[in-house]
Amino acid sequence: MLTEEEKEEIRKSLKDVVHKREAVSDALKVVQRHRGWISGELPEVAEMLGMSPAEVDSIATFYSLIFRRPVGKHVILLCDSFCCWIMGYREVFEHLSTRLGVGFGETTEDGQFTLLPVCCIGACGVAPAMMVDEELYGDLTPEKIDSILEDYK
Amino acid sequence: MTAGTERKPLTGAFRADGAAPTLGEYRKAGGYEGLRRALKEMKPGEVTKEVLASGLRGRGGAGFPTGKKWSFMPMGEKARHPKYYTCNADEMEPGSFKDRVLMEGNPHLLIEGMAIASYALEASTAVIFLRWAYHAARKRLERAIAEAYDGNFLGENIMGTDFSLRLHVHSSAGRYMCGEEATMMTALEGRRPFPRAKPPHLSVCGLWGKSTVNNNVETICNVPHIVKNGAAWYKGLSRTKEGGTKLYTMAGRVQRPGAWELPMGTTMRELLEEHAGGMREGYRFRAAIPGGASTEFVLKGHLDTKMDFDSMPESGSRLGTGTVVVLDDRTCPIGTTWSLMDFFSRESCGWCTPCREGLPWIARILEAIERGEGEPGDMDILREHCRDLGSGRTFCFLAPGAMEPLRSALRYFEDDFMRHIREKRCTYGRAGL
Ligand code: SF4
């Protein structure tokens, strides 16, 4: 069941749009912000936007940043596109993966972090780069990664 | 016109501290004068003519003349209304970060450009389709939009004229496909974003079935200055026939990666040696991807080619987005190509078979070669794919675009491919070490 707060936020995202369904990705992001991922809320979201649940499902499964499985408290998006690759992506990935004890698509045992690959986050000037939640980190080295992870503990 | 924006219209009004100029600061630097001129002194058709005369070509990668694109829009009372104007800010091409620099550095410039374009096209609603990862840009744009509404540069009866415009930001949820303009319309309509068949052209049947024009962020940021200072001034900024400046960027193992606004037609050698400060200690230039992930590699011998849309084909590549990524001599070109193809295979929307099945196949072969499990026949399979996924074989440009770097990698790095296959190992150290 969507909470009143979630419903209110979804209604807010309808303010500027031409037709309600334009806000579908926003609405899914609202739910995700509150719950981490999208599970059984699709029919309610669909109803608010005048869409069918199947349609909302087809959107939720298309976008890479809409999660259909539980994620950890923080989501780490590690850029693996070719610019970061050239700048040492593999070393960064191996360090992160060893430190967290998880591979891509997995969540740490304590539920703190989920590690996901992402294509180019527009930080090529400071590659290799990653994003934790909404925060961007560039010029990554193993030491830097350690201190960033500390901040999120 | 302030001294800063005279030679550098896109970045001249950037603040030294990296913050976005407020509305007051933007206006002090001559901001919204272009909009004033358009609304008060020009008819919509005249604005389009000025943009056409300036020689501005689309900065999203394809380089289509902007004024010409605008001229396809049905105009006047007979045209169906409402009409829409969209800004492609879904920058997801690996290697590109120029639009983020512009939106974070001066959001009002984009808003003013969109208001002028919407006036020229008689659009009443404008949307910025923003990539999900650009959180800082979103916050700055939203603040600037609110300021522009307050200052009556957006909203009802702008500057006391008959022209009204609504503008909002739509932030996406992460799919490269949405950067293709017809797909973007589908995404904006809240549908699963597959590309659409054209015709009908977007100017006839675009967003919500209405006439729509879409431009890239950098393209739009040129418009206020063209309208304010005229087409002749704009042409004079360039070193070649193509008007204006270009926001070039360079990344890779260079001394100072970054973004620079320079005259259109600047060479890659200048970018590398003067602006990026040359290669980092211990690394040599091997090749570069000049304009985002879907352009062909260029080599040292191409460094003096002028970087504009017409000249770049001399190097066998394209200007694309003008965002250069340098490949050095110590990084494995096979691994780099694998990374490129892996990206495209993940981002395929799965609509057409050659793309859906072919790209993952290519990525798997490249991975095998990089891991030392390649077979002699692999090169032929890869070459066949370059043909089978080429132009005209698929519904949209994603797959043919992906074949551009692959085709050039097979040509330029053939020795490396063969050595990997022969010696059954990657002959480089680990990337980045
Ligand atoms: S070429 Fe690829 S991305 Fe484009 S429509 Fe076909 S399957 Fe989708």
Coordinates of C-alpha atoms and ligand atoms in Angstrom, one line a residue:
Chain A
M1 CA 0.0 0.0 0.0
L2 CA 1.3 3.4 -0.9
T3 CA 1.6 5.7 2.1
E4 CA -0.1 9.1 2.1
E5 CA 3.4 10.7 1.9
E6 CA 4.2 8.7 -1.2
K7 CA 0.9 9.5 -2.8
E8 CA 1.4 13.2 -2.1
E9 CA 4.9 13.2 -3.7
I10 CA 3.6 11.4 -6.8
R11 CA 0.8 14.0 -7.1
K12 CA 3.5 16.7 -6.9
S13 CA 5.3 15.2 -9.8
L14 CA 2.2 15.5 -11.8
K15 CA 2.2 19.3 -11.5
D16 CA 4.1 20.2 -14.7
V17 CA 3.4 17.3 -17.0
V18 CA 1.2 17.4 -20.1
H19 CA -0.4 14.0 -19.5
K20 CA -0.3 12.1 -16.2
R21 CA 1.6 9.1 -17.6
E22 CA 4.7 11.3 -18.3
A23 CA 5.3 11.1 -14.6
V24 CA 5.6 7.3 -14.5
S25 CA 9.3 7.1 -14.0
D26 CA 9.1 9.9 -11.4
A27 CA 6.4 8.0 -9.6
L28 CA 8.5 4.9 -9.5
K29 CA 11.4 6.8 -8.2
V30 CA 9.3 8.2 -5.4
V31 CA 8.4 4.7 -4.3
Q32 CA 12.0 3.6 -4.7
R33 CA 13.2 6.5 -2.6
H34 CA 10.9 5.4 0.3
R35 CA 11.3 1.7 0.0
G36 CA 14.6 1.1 -1.8
W37 CA 12.9 -0.9 -4.6
I38 CA 9.6 -1.6 -6.3
S39 CA 7.7 -4.6 -5.3
G40 CA 3.9 -4.7 -5.0
E41 CA 3.1 -1.1 -5.6
L42 CA 2.7 -1.2 -9.4
P43 CA -1.1 -1.4 -9.5
E44 CA -1.5 1.6 -7.2
V45 CA 1.0 3.6 -9.2
A46 CA -0.8 2.6 -12.4
E47 CA -4.1 3.7 -11.1
M48 CA -2.8 7.1 -10.1
L49 CA -1.5 7.6 -13.6
G50 CA -4.4 6.2 -15.6
M51 CA -2.2 3.3 -16.9
S52 CA -2.5 -0.5 -16.7
P53 CA -0.2 -2.3 -14.2
A54 CA 1.3 -4.2 -17.1
E55 CA 2.4 -1.0 -18.7
V56 CA 4.0 0.3 -15.5
D57 CA 5.7 -3.0 -15.2
S58 CA 7.1 -2.8 -18.7
I59 CA 8.6 0.6 -17.8
A60 CA 9.9 -0.5 -14.4
T61 CA 11.7 -3.4 -16.1
F62 CA 13.3 -1.3 -18.8
Y63 CA 15.2 1.3 -16.9
S64 CA 18.4 0.3 -15.2
L65 CA 17.9 2.6 -12.3
I66 CA 14.5 1.2 -11.3
F67 CA 15.1 -1.7 -9.0
R68 CA 12.9 -4.7 -9.0
R69 CA 14.8 -6.6 -6.3
P70 CA 15.8 -5.4 -2.8
V71 CA 19.0 -3.3 -2.6
G72 CA 21.2 -2.3 0.3
K73 CA 21.0 0.9 2.2
H74 CA 23.4 2.5 -0.2
V75 CA 23.7 1.8 -3.9
I76 CA 27.2 2.0 -5.4
L77 CA 27.2 2.6 -9.2
L78 CA 30.6 1.9 -10.6
C79 CA 31.2 3.2 -14.1
D80 CA 32.6 0.5 -16.4
S81 CA 32.5 2.3 -19.7
F82 CA 35.6 2.6 -21.8
C83 CA 37.0 5.8 -20.5
C84 CA 37.0 4.5 -16.9
W85 CA 38.3 1.2 -18.2
I86 CA 41.3 2.9 -19.7
M87 CA 41.9 4.8 -16.4
G88 CA 42.1 1.7 -14.2
Y89 CA 38.5 0.4 -13.8
R90 CA 39.6 -3.2 -13.3
E91 CA 41.8 -2.3 -10.3
V92 CA 39.0 -0.2 -8.8
F93 CA 36.5 -3.0 -9.4
E94 CA 38.6 -5.6 -7.8
H95 CA 39.3 -3.5 -4.8
L96 CA 35.7 -2.6 -4.3
S97 CA 34.5 -6.2 -4.8
T98 CA 37.1 -7.6 -2.4
R99 CA 36.4 -5.0 0.2
L100 CA 32.7 -5.5 0.1
G101 CA 32.8 -9.3 -0.5
V102 CA 30.3 -9.0 -3.3
G103 CA 30.2 -8.9 -7.1
F104 CA 28.0 -6.9 -9.4
G105 CA 24.3 -7.2 -8.7
E106 CA 24.9 -8.3 -5.1
T107 CA 24.3 -6.8 -1.7
T108 CA 26.7 -7.0 1.2
E109 CA 25.8 -9.4 4.1
D110 CA 25.1 -6.5 6.5
G111 CA 22.7 -4.9 3.9
Q112 CA 24.8 -1.7 3.7
F113 CA 25.8 -1.7 0.0
T114 CA 24.6 -3.0 -3.3
L115 CA 27.2 -2.9 -6.1
L116 CA 26.0 -2.2 -9.7
P117 CA 27.8 -1.5 -12.9
V118 CA 26.7 1.7 -14.8
C119 CA 27.6 3.1 -18.1
C120 CA 29.3 6.5 -18.3
I121 CA 28.2 8.8 -15.5
G122 CA 29.5 11.9 -17.3
A123 CA 32.6 12.1 -15.1
C124 CA 35.2 11.1 -17.8
G125 CA 37.4 14.0 -16.8
V126 CA 38.0 12.5 -13.4
A127 CA 37.8 8.8 -14.4
P128 CA 37.7 6.2 -12.9
A129 CA 34.5 7.3 -11.2
M130 CA 31.6 5.9 -9.2
M131 CA 28.4 7.2 -7.6
V132 CA 27.1 6.3 -4.1
D133 CA 23.4 7.2 -3.9
E134 CA 23.4 10.7 -5.4
E135 CA 27.1 11.5 -4.7
L136 CA 29.7 11.4 -7.4
Y137 CA 33.3 10.4 -6.7
G138 CA 36.2 10.6 -9.2
D139 CA 39.9 9.9 -9.5
L140 CA 39.3 6.7 -7.6
T141 CA 42.2 4.8 -6.0
P142 CA 42.0 1.9 -3.5
E143 CA 42.8 4.3 -0.7
K144 CA 40.2 6.7 -1.7
I145 CA 37.6 4.0 -2.0
D146 CA 38.4 2.8 1.6
S147 CA 37.9 6.3 3.0
I148 CA 34.6 6.8 1.0
L149 CA 33.2 3.5 2.3
E150 CA 34.1 4.5 5.9
D151 CA 31.9 7.6 5.5
Y152 CA 28.9 5.5 4.7
K153 CA 29.3 3.0 7.5
Chain B
M1 CA 28.0 41.4 -24.6
T2 CA 30.7 41.0 -22.0
A3 CA 34.3 40.3 -22.8
G4 CA 33.9 36.8 -21.5
T5 CA 31.1 35.8 -23.8
E6 CA 32.4 37.6 -26.9
R7 CA 34.8 34.8 -27.8
K8 CA 33.3 32.1 -25.6
P9 CA 29.6 32.3 -25.8
L10 CA 29.0 29.0 -24.1
T11 CA 31.3 29.2 -21.1
G12 CA 32.3 32.9 -21.0
A13 CA 29.9 33.7 -18.2
F14 CA 30.9 30.7 -16.0
R15 CA 31.8 31.7 -12.4
A16 CA 35.3 31.0 -11.3
D17 CA 34.1 29.1 -8.2
G18 CA 32.1 26.7 -10.3
A19 CA 28.7 27.7 -8.9
A20 CA 25.9 28.5 -11.3
P21 CA 25.3 32.2 -12.0
T22 CA 22.1 33.6 -10.4
L23 CA 19.5 35.3 -12.5
G24 CA 21.0 38.7 -11.5
E25 CA 24.5 37.7 -12.5
Y26 CA 23.3 36.1 -15.7
R27 CA 21.5 39.3 -16.7
K28 CA 24.5 41.4 -15.8
A29 CA 26.5 39.4 -18.3
G30 CA 23.9 40.2 -21.0
G31 CA 21.6 37.3 -20.3
Y32 CA 18.0 37.3 -21.7
E33 CA 18.9 40.1 -24.1
G34 CA 18.7 37.5 -26.9
L35 CA 15.2 36.6 -25.8
R36 CA 14.2 40.2 -25.6
R37 CA 15.5 40.9 -29.1
A38 CA 13.7 37.8 -30.5
L39 CA 10.3 38.6 -28.8
K40 CA 10.4 42.4 -29.4
E41 CA 12.1 42.8 -32.7
M42 CA 11.8 39.6 -34.6
K43 CA 9.1 37.4 -36.1
P44 CA 9.4 33.6 -35.4
G45 CA 10.5 32.9 -39.0
E46 CA 13.2 35.6 -38.7
V47 CA 14.7 33.9 -35.7
T48 CA 14.9 30.6 -37.6
K49 CA 16.5 32.4 -40.6
E50 CA 19.2 33.9 -38.3
V51 CA 20.0 30.5 -36.9
L52 CA 20.1 29.0 -40.4
A53 CA 22.5 31.7 -41.5
S54 CA 24.8 31.2 -38.5
G55 CA 25.7 27.7 -39.8
L56 CA 24.9 26.2 -36.4
R57 CA 25.0 22.4 -36.6
G58 CA 23.5 20.0 -34.0
R59 CA 26.0 19.3 -31.3
G60 CA 24.4 16.0 -30.2
G61 CA 26.6 14.1 -32.6
A62 CA 24.9 14.1 -35.9
G63 CA 25.7 17.6 -37.0
F64 CA 22.4 18.4 -38.8
P65 CA 22.0 22.1 -39.5
T66 CA 19.8 23.4 -36.7
G67 CA 18.0 26.2 -38.7
K68 CA 17.1 23.6 -41.3
K69 CA 15.6 21.3 -38.6
W70 CA 13.6 24.2 -37.3
S71 CA 12.4 25.0 -40.8
F72 CA 10.6 21.7 -41.0
M73 CA 8.1 22.8 -38.3
P74 CA 4.7 23.6 -39.7
M75 CA 4.1 27.3 -38.9
G76 CA 1.3 29.8 -38.7
E77 CA -2.4 29.5 -38.1
K78 CA -2.8 26.5 -40.3
A79 CA -0.4 24.5 -38.2
R80 CA -1.8 22.2 -35.5
H81 CA -1.3 23.5 -32.0
P82 CA -0.1 23.0 -29.3
K83 CA 3.5 22.3 -30.4
Y84 CA 6.3 21.1 -28.3
Y85 CA 10.0 21.8 -28.0
T86 CA 12.4 19.3 -26.2
C87 CA 16.0 19.4 -25.1
N88 CA 18.0 16.3 -25.2
A89 CA 20.0 16.4 -22.0
D90 CA 20.2 12.6 -21.6
E91 CA 23.9 12.5 -22.2
M92 CA 24.8 8.8 -21.8
E93 CA 27.4 8.4 -24.6
P94 CA 30.5 7.0 -22.9
G95 CA 33.2 9.5 -23.1
S96 CA 30.9 12.6 -23.2
F97 CA 30.4 15.0 -20.3
K98 CA 30.1 18.3 -22.1
D99 CA 26.4 18.9 -21.6
R100 CA 26.7 18.4 -17.9
V101 CA 29.4 21.0 -17.8
L102 CA 27.1 23.5 -19.6
M103 CA 24.0 22.8 -17.4
E104 CA 25.9 23.0 -14.2
G105 CA 28.0 26.0 -15.3
N106 CA 25.2 28.2 -16.7
P107 CA 21.6 26.8 -16.5
H108 CA 20.0 30.1 -17.5
L109 CA 21.8 30.0 -20.9
L110 CA 20.0 26.7 -21.7
I111 CA 16.7 28.1 -20.5
E112 CA 17.0 31.3 -22.5
G113 CA 17.9 29.2 -25.6
M114 CA 14.9 27.0 -25.1
A115 CA 12.6 30.1 -24.7
I116 CA 13.9 31.6 -27.9
A117 CA 13.7 28.3 -29.8
S118 CA 10.1 27.8 -28.6
Y119 CA 9.2 31.3 -29.7
A120 CA 10.7 30.6 -33.1
L121 CA 8.8 27.3 -33.4
E122 CA 5.6 28.6 -31.8
A123 CA 5.9 25.9 -29.1
S124 CA 3.9 26.4 -25.9
T125 CA 5.5 23.7 -23.7
A126 CA 9.2 22.8 -23.5
V127 CA 10.8 19.9 -21.7
I128 CA 14.4 19.2 -20.7
F129 CA 14.9 15.4 -20.8
L130 CA 17.7 15.0 -18.3
R131 CA 19.8 12.0 -17.6
W132 CA 19.2 10.4 -14.2
A133 CA 22.8 10.7 -13.0
Y134 CA 22.9 14.5 -13.3
H135 CA 21.7 15.3 -9.8
A136 CA 23.7 18.6 -9.5
A137 CA 22.5 19.8 -12.9
R138 CA 18.9 19.0 -12.0
K139 CA 19.0 21.1 -8.8
R140 CA 20.6 24.0 -10.6
L141 CA 18.2 23.8 -13.5
E142 CA 15.2 23.7 -11.2
R143 CA 16.4 26.7 -9.3
A144 CA 17.1 28.6 -12.5
I145 CA 13.7 27.7 -13.9
A146 CA 12.0 29.1 -10.8
E147 CA 14.0 32.3 -11.1
A148 CA 13.1 32.6 -14.8
Y149 CA 9.4 32.2 -13.9
D150 CA 9.7 34.8 -11.2
G151 CA 11.5 37.2 -13.6
N152 CA 8.8 36.6 -16.3
F153 CA 11.3 35.0 -18.7
L154 CA 9.0 31.9 -18.6
G155 CA 5.3 31.6 -18.0
E156 CA 2.5 33.8 -19.2
N157 CA 3.0 36.7 -21.5
I158 CA 6.8 36.7 -21.3
M159 CA 8.2 40.3 -21.1
G160 CA 4.8 41.7 -21.7
T161 CA 4.3 40.0 -25.1
D162 CA 1.8 37.5 -26.4
F163 CA 4.3 34.7 -26.1
S164 CA 3.8 32.2 -23.2
L165 CA 5.8 29.1 -22.4
R166 CA 5.8 26.4 -19.8
L167 CA 9.1 24.6 -19.2
H168 CA 9.9 21.7 -17.0
V169 CA 12.6 19.1 -16.3
H170 CA 11.9 15.4 -16.9
S171 CA 14.5 13.3 -15.2
S172 CA 15.0 9.8 -16.8
A173 CA 15.8 6.5 -15.1
G174 CA 18.8 5.4 -17.0
R175 CA 18.7 4.0 -20.6
Y176 CA 21.0 5.0 -23.4
M177 CA 18.3 4.4 -25.9
C178 CA 16.4 7.5 -24.7
G179 CA 19.1 9.7 -26.2
E180 CA 17.7 8.8 -29.6
E181 CA 15.2 11.6 -30.3
A182 CA 12.2 9.6 -31.4
T183 CA 12.8 7.2 -28.5
M184 CA 12.9 10.1 -26.1
M185 CA 9.4 11.1 -27.2
T186 CA 8.2 7.6 -26.4
A187 CA 9.9 7.8 -23.0
L188 CA 8.3 11.2 -22.3
E189 CA 4.9 9.7 -23.1
G190 CA 5.4 7.2 -20.3
R191 CA 5.8 4.2 -22.6
R192 CA 8.5 1.6 -22.8
P193 CA 11.1 3.5 -24.7
F194 CA 11.6 1.7 -28.0
P195 CA 12.5 3.7 -31.1
R196 CA 9.8 4.8 -33.5
A197 CA 9.5 4.3 -37.2
K198 CA 10.0 7.5 -39.2
P199 CA 8.3 9.0 -41.2
P200 CA 6.2 10.6 -39.9
H201 CA 8.9 13.1 -38.9
L202 CA 8.8 14.5 -35.4
S203 CA 7.9 17.9 -36.7
V204 CA 4.7 16.4 -37.9
C205 CA 4.1 13.7 -35.3
G206 CA 6.3 14.1 -32.2
L207 CA 5.5 14.2 -28.5
W208 CA 1.9 13.2 -27.8
G209 CA 1.4 13.1 -31.5
K210 CA 2.0 16.8 -31.9
S211 CA 4.6 18.8 -33.9
T212 CA 7.9 18.7 -31.9
V213 CA 11.4 19.8 -32.4
N214 CA 14.3 18.4 -30.3
N215 CA 17.8 19.8 -29.9
N216 CA 20.9 18.9 -27.8
V217 CA 21.9 21.0 -24.8
E218 CA 25.1 22.5 -26.4
T219 CA 23.2 23.3 -29.6
I220 CA 20.6 25.3 -27.7
C221 CA 23.1 27.1 -25.6
N222 CA 24.4 28.8 -28.8
V223 CA 21.1 30.2 -29.7
P224 CA 20.8 33.2 -27.4
H225 CA 24.1 34.6 -28.6
I226 CA 23.3 34.1 -32.3
V227 CA 20.1 36.0 -31.8
K228 CA 21.7 38.7 -29.8
N229 CA 24.9 39.2 -31.9
G230 CA 23.9 38.0 -35.3
A231 CA 24.9 35.2 -37.6
A232 CA 27.9 37.0 -39.1
W233 CA 29.5 37.4 -35.6
Y234 CA 28.8 33.7 -34.9
K235 CA 30.4 32.6 -38.1
G236 CA 33.5 34.6 -37.3
L237 CA 34.1 32.6 -34.1
S238 CA 35.0 29.5 -36.1
R239 CA 38.2 28.5 -37.9
T240 CA 36.2 26.7 -40.6
K241 CA 33.0 27.2 -42.6
E242 CA 31.0 25.7 -39.7
G243 CA 29.9 28.5 -37.4
G244 CA 30.7 29.1 -33.8
T245 CA 32.8 27.5 -31.0
K246 CA 32.7 23.9 -29.8
L247 CA 32.9 22.5 -26.3
Y248 CA 35.7 20.0 -26.7
T249 CA 36.6 17.6 -23.9
M250 CA 39.6 15.3 -23.5
A251 CA 40.0 12.4 -21.1
G252 CA 42.4 9.4 -20.7
R253 CA 46.0 9.4 -19.6
V254 CA 46.7 13.1 -20.4
Q255 CA 48.1 15.6 -18.0
R256 CA 45.0 17.7 -17.5
P257 CA 41.7 16.1 -18.6
G258 CA 39.0 18.7 -19.0
A259 CA 36.6 20.7 -21.2
W260 CA 37.5 23.7 -23.2
E261 CA 35.4 26.0 -25.4
L262 CA 37.5 26.6 -28.6
P263 CA 36.9 27.8 -32.1
M264 CA 35.1 25.1 -34.3
G265 CA 37.8 23.4 -36.3
T266 CA 40.5 23.3 -33.6
T267 CA 42.8 20.2 -34.1
M268 CA 43.1 17.3 -31.8
R269 CA 46.8 18.0 -31.5
E270 CA 46.1 21.4 -30.0
L271 CA 43.7 19.9 -27.6
L272 CA 46.2 17.3 -26.6
E273 CA 49.4 19.4 -26.5
E274 CA 48.2 22.8 -25.4
H275 CA 45.0 22.3 -23.4
A276 CA 45.4 18.9 -21.9
G277 CA 49.2 19.4 -21.4
G278 CA 50.3 16.3 -23.3
M279 CA 50.4 12.7 -22.2
R280 CA 51.1 11.7 -18.6
E281 CA 54.6 10.7 -17.7
G282 CA 55.5 7.3 -19.0
Y283 CA 52.5 7.1 -21.5
R284 CA 52.4 7.6 -25.2
F285 CA 49.5 8.5 -27.5
R286 CA 48.3 5.4 -29.3
A287 CA 44.8 6.3 -30.6
A288 CA 41.7 8.2 -29.7
I289 CA 38.0 8.0 -30.0
P290 CA 37.1 11.6 -31.1
G291 CA 33.4 11.9 -30.5
G292 CA 31.9 9.5 -28.0
A293 CA 31.7 5.7 -28.0
S294 CA 30.1 5.4 -31.4
T295 CA 32.9 7.0 -33.5
E296 CA 35.9 5.2 -35.1
F297 CA 39.3 5.3 -33.5
V298 CA 41.8 7.8 -35.0
L299 CA 45.6 7.5 -34.9
K300 CA 48.6 9.8 -34.5
G301 CA 48.6 10.6 -38.2
H302 CA 45.2 12.1 -37.8
L303 CA 46.0 14.6 -35.0
D304 CA 46.2 17.6 -37.4
T305 CA 42.7 17.1 -38.8
K306 CA 40.4 20.0 -38.1
M307 CA 37.7 18.9 -35.7
D308 CA 34.5 19.9 -37.4
F309 CA 31.7 17.9 -39.0
D310 CA 33.0 18.3 -42.6
S311 CA 36.7 17.8 -41.9
M312 CA 36.7 14.9 -39.5
P313 CA 35.7 12.3 -42.1
E314 CA 39.3 12.9 -43.6
S315 CA 40.5 10.9 -40.5
G316 CA 38.1 8.1 -41.2
S317 CA 36.0 9.0 -38.2
R318 CA 33.4 11.6 -37.3
L319 CA 33.3 14.6 -35.0
G320 CA 30.3 13.1 -33.1
T321 CA 30.1 14.9 -29.8
G322 CA 33.7 16.3 -30.0
T323 CA 34.5 14.6 -26.7
V324 CA 37.9 12.9 -27.1
V325 CA 39.0 9.9 -25.1
V326 CA 42.7 9.1 -25.6
L327 CA 44.0 5.5 -25.6
D328 CA 47.6 5.3 -24.4
D329 CA 50.3 2.7 -25.4
R330 CA 50.1 0.8 -22.1
T331 CA 46.4 0.0 -22.1
C332 CA 45.1 -3.0 -23.9
P333 CA 43.2 -1.9 -27.0
I334 CA 41.3 -5.3 -27.0
G335 CA 40.1 -4.7 -23.5
T336 CA 39.1 -1.2 -24.3
T337 CA 37.1 -2.4 -27.3
W338 CA 35.5 -5.2 -25.2
S339 CA 34.4 -2.5 -22.7
L340 CA 32.9 -0.5 -25.6
M341 CA 31.0 -3.5 -27.0
D342 CA 29.9 -4.7 -23.6
F343 CA 28.3 -1.3 -23.1
F344 CA 26.4 -1.4 -26.4
S345 CA 25.2 -5.0 -25.8
R346 CA 23.8 -4.0 -22.4
E347 CA 22.0 -1.0 -23.7
S348 CA 20.4 -2.7 -26.8
C349 CA 16.7 -2.4 -26.4
G350 CA 16.3 -5.9 -27.9
W351 CA 13.9 -4.8 -30.6
C352 CA 15.8 -6.2 -33.6
T353 CA 17.6 -9.6 -33.8
P354 CA 21.0 -8.6 -35.2
C355 CA 21.4 -6.1 -32.4
R356 CA 19.9 -8.1 -29.6
E357 CA 21.9 -11.3 -30.5
G358 CA 24.9 -9.9 -32.3
L359 CA 26.2 -7.4 -29.8
P360 CA 26.4 -9.9 -26.9
W361 CA 28.1 -12.4 -29.2
I362 CA 30.7 -9.7 -30.2
A363 CA 31.2 -8.9 -26.5
R364 CA 31.7 -12.5 -25.6
I365 CA 34.3 -13.0 -28.4
L366 CA 36.2 -10.0 -27.3
E367 CA 36.1 -11.1 -23.7
A368 CA 37.4 -14.5 -24.7
I369 CA 40.3 -13.0 -26.7
E370 CA 41.2 -10.7 -23.9
R371 CA 41.2 -13.6 -21.5
G372 CA 43.5 -15.6 -23.8
E373 CA 40.7 -18.0 -25.0
G374 CA 40.4 -16.6 -28.5
E375 CA 40.4 -18.7 -31.7
P376 CA 41.9 -17.8 -35.1
G377 CA 38.4 -17.7 -36.7
D378 CA 37.2 -15.0 -34.3
M379 CA 38.5 -12.2 -36.4
D380 CA 36.3 -13.3 -39.3
I381 CA 33.3 -13.6 -37.1
L382 CA 33.9 -10.0 -35.8
R383 CA 34.3 -8.7 -39.3
E384 CA 31.1 -10.3 -40.4
H385 CA 29.3 -8.7 -37.6
C386 CA 30.6 -5.3 -38.6
R387 CA 28.7 -5.9 -41.9
D388 CA 25.6 -7.6 -40.5
L389 CA 25.0 -4.9 -37.8
G390 CA 25.9 -2.1 -40.2
S391 CA 23.8 0.8 -41.4
G392 CA 20.4 -0.1 -42.6
R393 CA 20.4 -3.6 -41.0
T394 CA 18.7 -2.5 -37.8
F395 CA 15.8 -0.3 -36.7
C396 CA 17.9 2.4 -35.0
F397 CA 21.5 3.6 -35.0
L398 CA 22.6 1.9 -31.8
A399 CA 24.0 -1.2 -33.5
P400 CA 25.6 0.5 -36.5
G401 CA 27.0 3.1 -34.2
A402 CA 28.6 0.4 -32.1
M403 CA 30.2 -1.1 -35.2
E404 CA 32.2 2.1 -35.9
P405 CA 34.8 1.7 -33.1
L406 CA 34.8 -2.1 -33.6
R407 CA 35.6 -1.7 -37.4
S408 CA 38.5 0.6 -36.7
A409 CA 39.8 -1.5 -33.9
L410 CA 39.9 -4.6 -36.1
R411 CA 41.8 -2.5 -38.7
Y412 CA 44.2 -0.6 -36.4
F413 CA 44.9 -3.1 -33.7
E414 CA 45.0 -6.3 -35.8
D415 CA 48.5 -7.2 -34.5
D416 CA 47.3 -7.0 -31.0
F417 CA 44.3 -9.2 -31.7
M418 CA 46.5 -11.7 -33.4
R419 CA 49.1 -11.7 -30.6
H420 CA 46.4 -12.2 -27.9
I421 CA 45.0 -15.2 -29.9
R422 CA 48.5 -16.6 -30.6
E423 CA 50.0 -16.2 -27.2
K424 CA 46.7 -17.0 -25.4
R425 CA 47.0 -14.2 -23.0
C426 CA 46.6 -10.4 -22.7
T427 CA 50.0 -9.0 -23.6
Y428 CA 49.5 -5.9 -21.6
G429 CA 49.7 -5.4 -17.9
R430 CA 46.4 -4.8 -16.2
A431 CA 44.6 -1.8 -17.5
G432 CA 45.6 1.3 -15.5
L433 CA 48.7 -0.1 -13.9
Ligands
SF4_1 S1 19.3 -1.4 -33.2 FE1 19.3 -2.3 -31.2 S2 18.8 -0.6 -29.8 FE2 18.1 0.0 -31.9 S3 16.0 -0.7 -32.1 FE3 17.3 -2.4 -32.8 S4 17.6 -3.7 -31.0 FE4 16.9 -1.7 -30.3

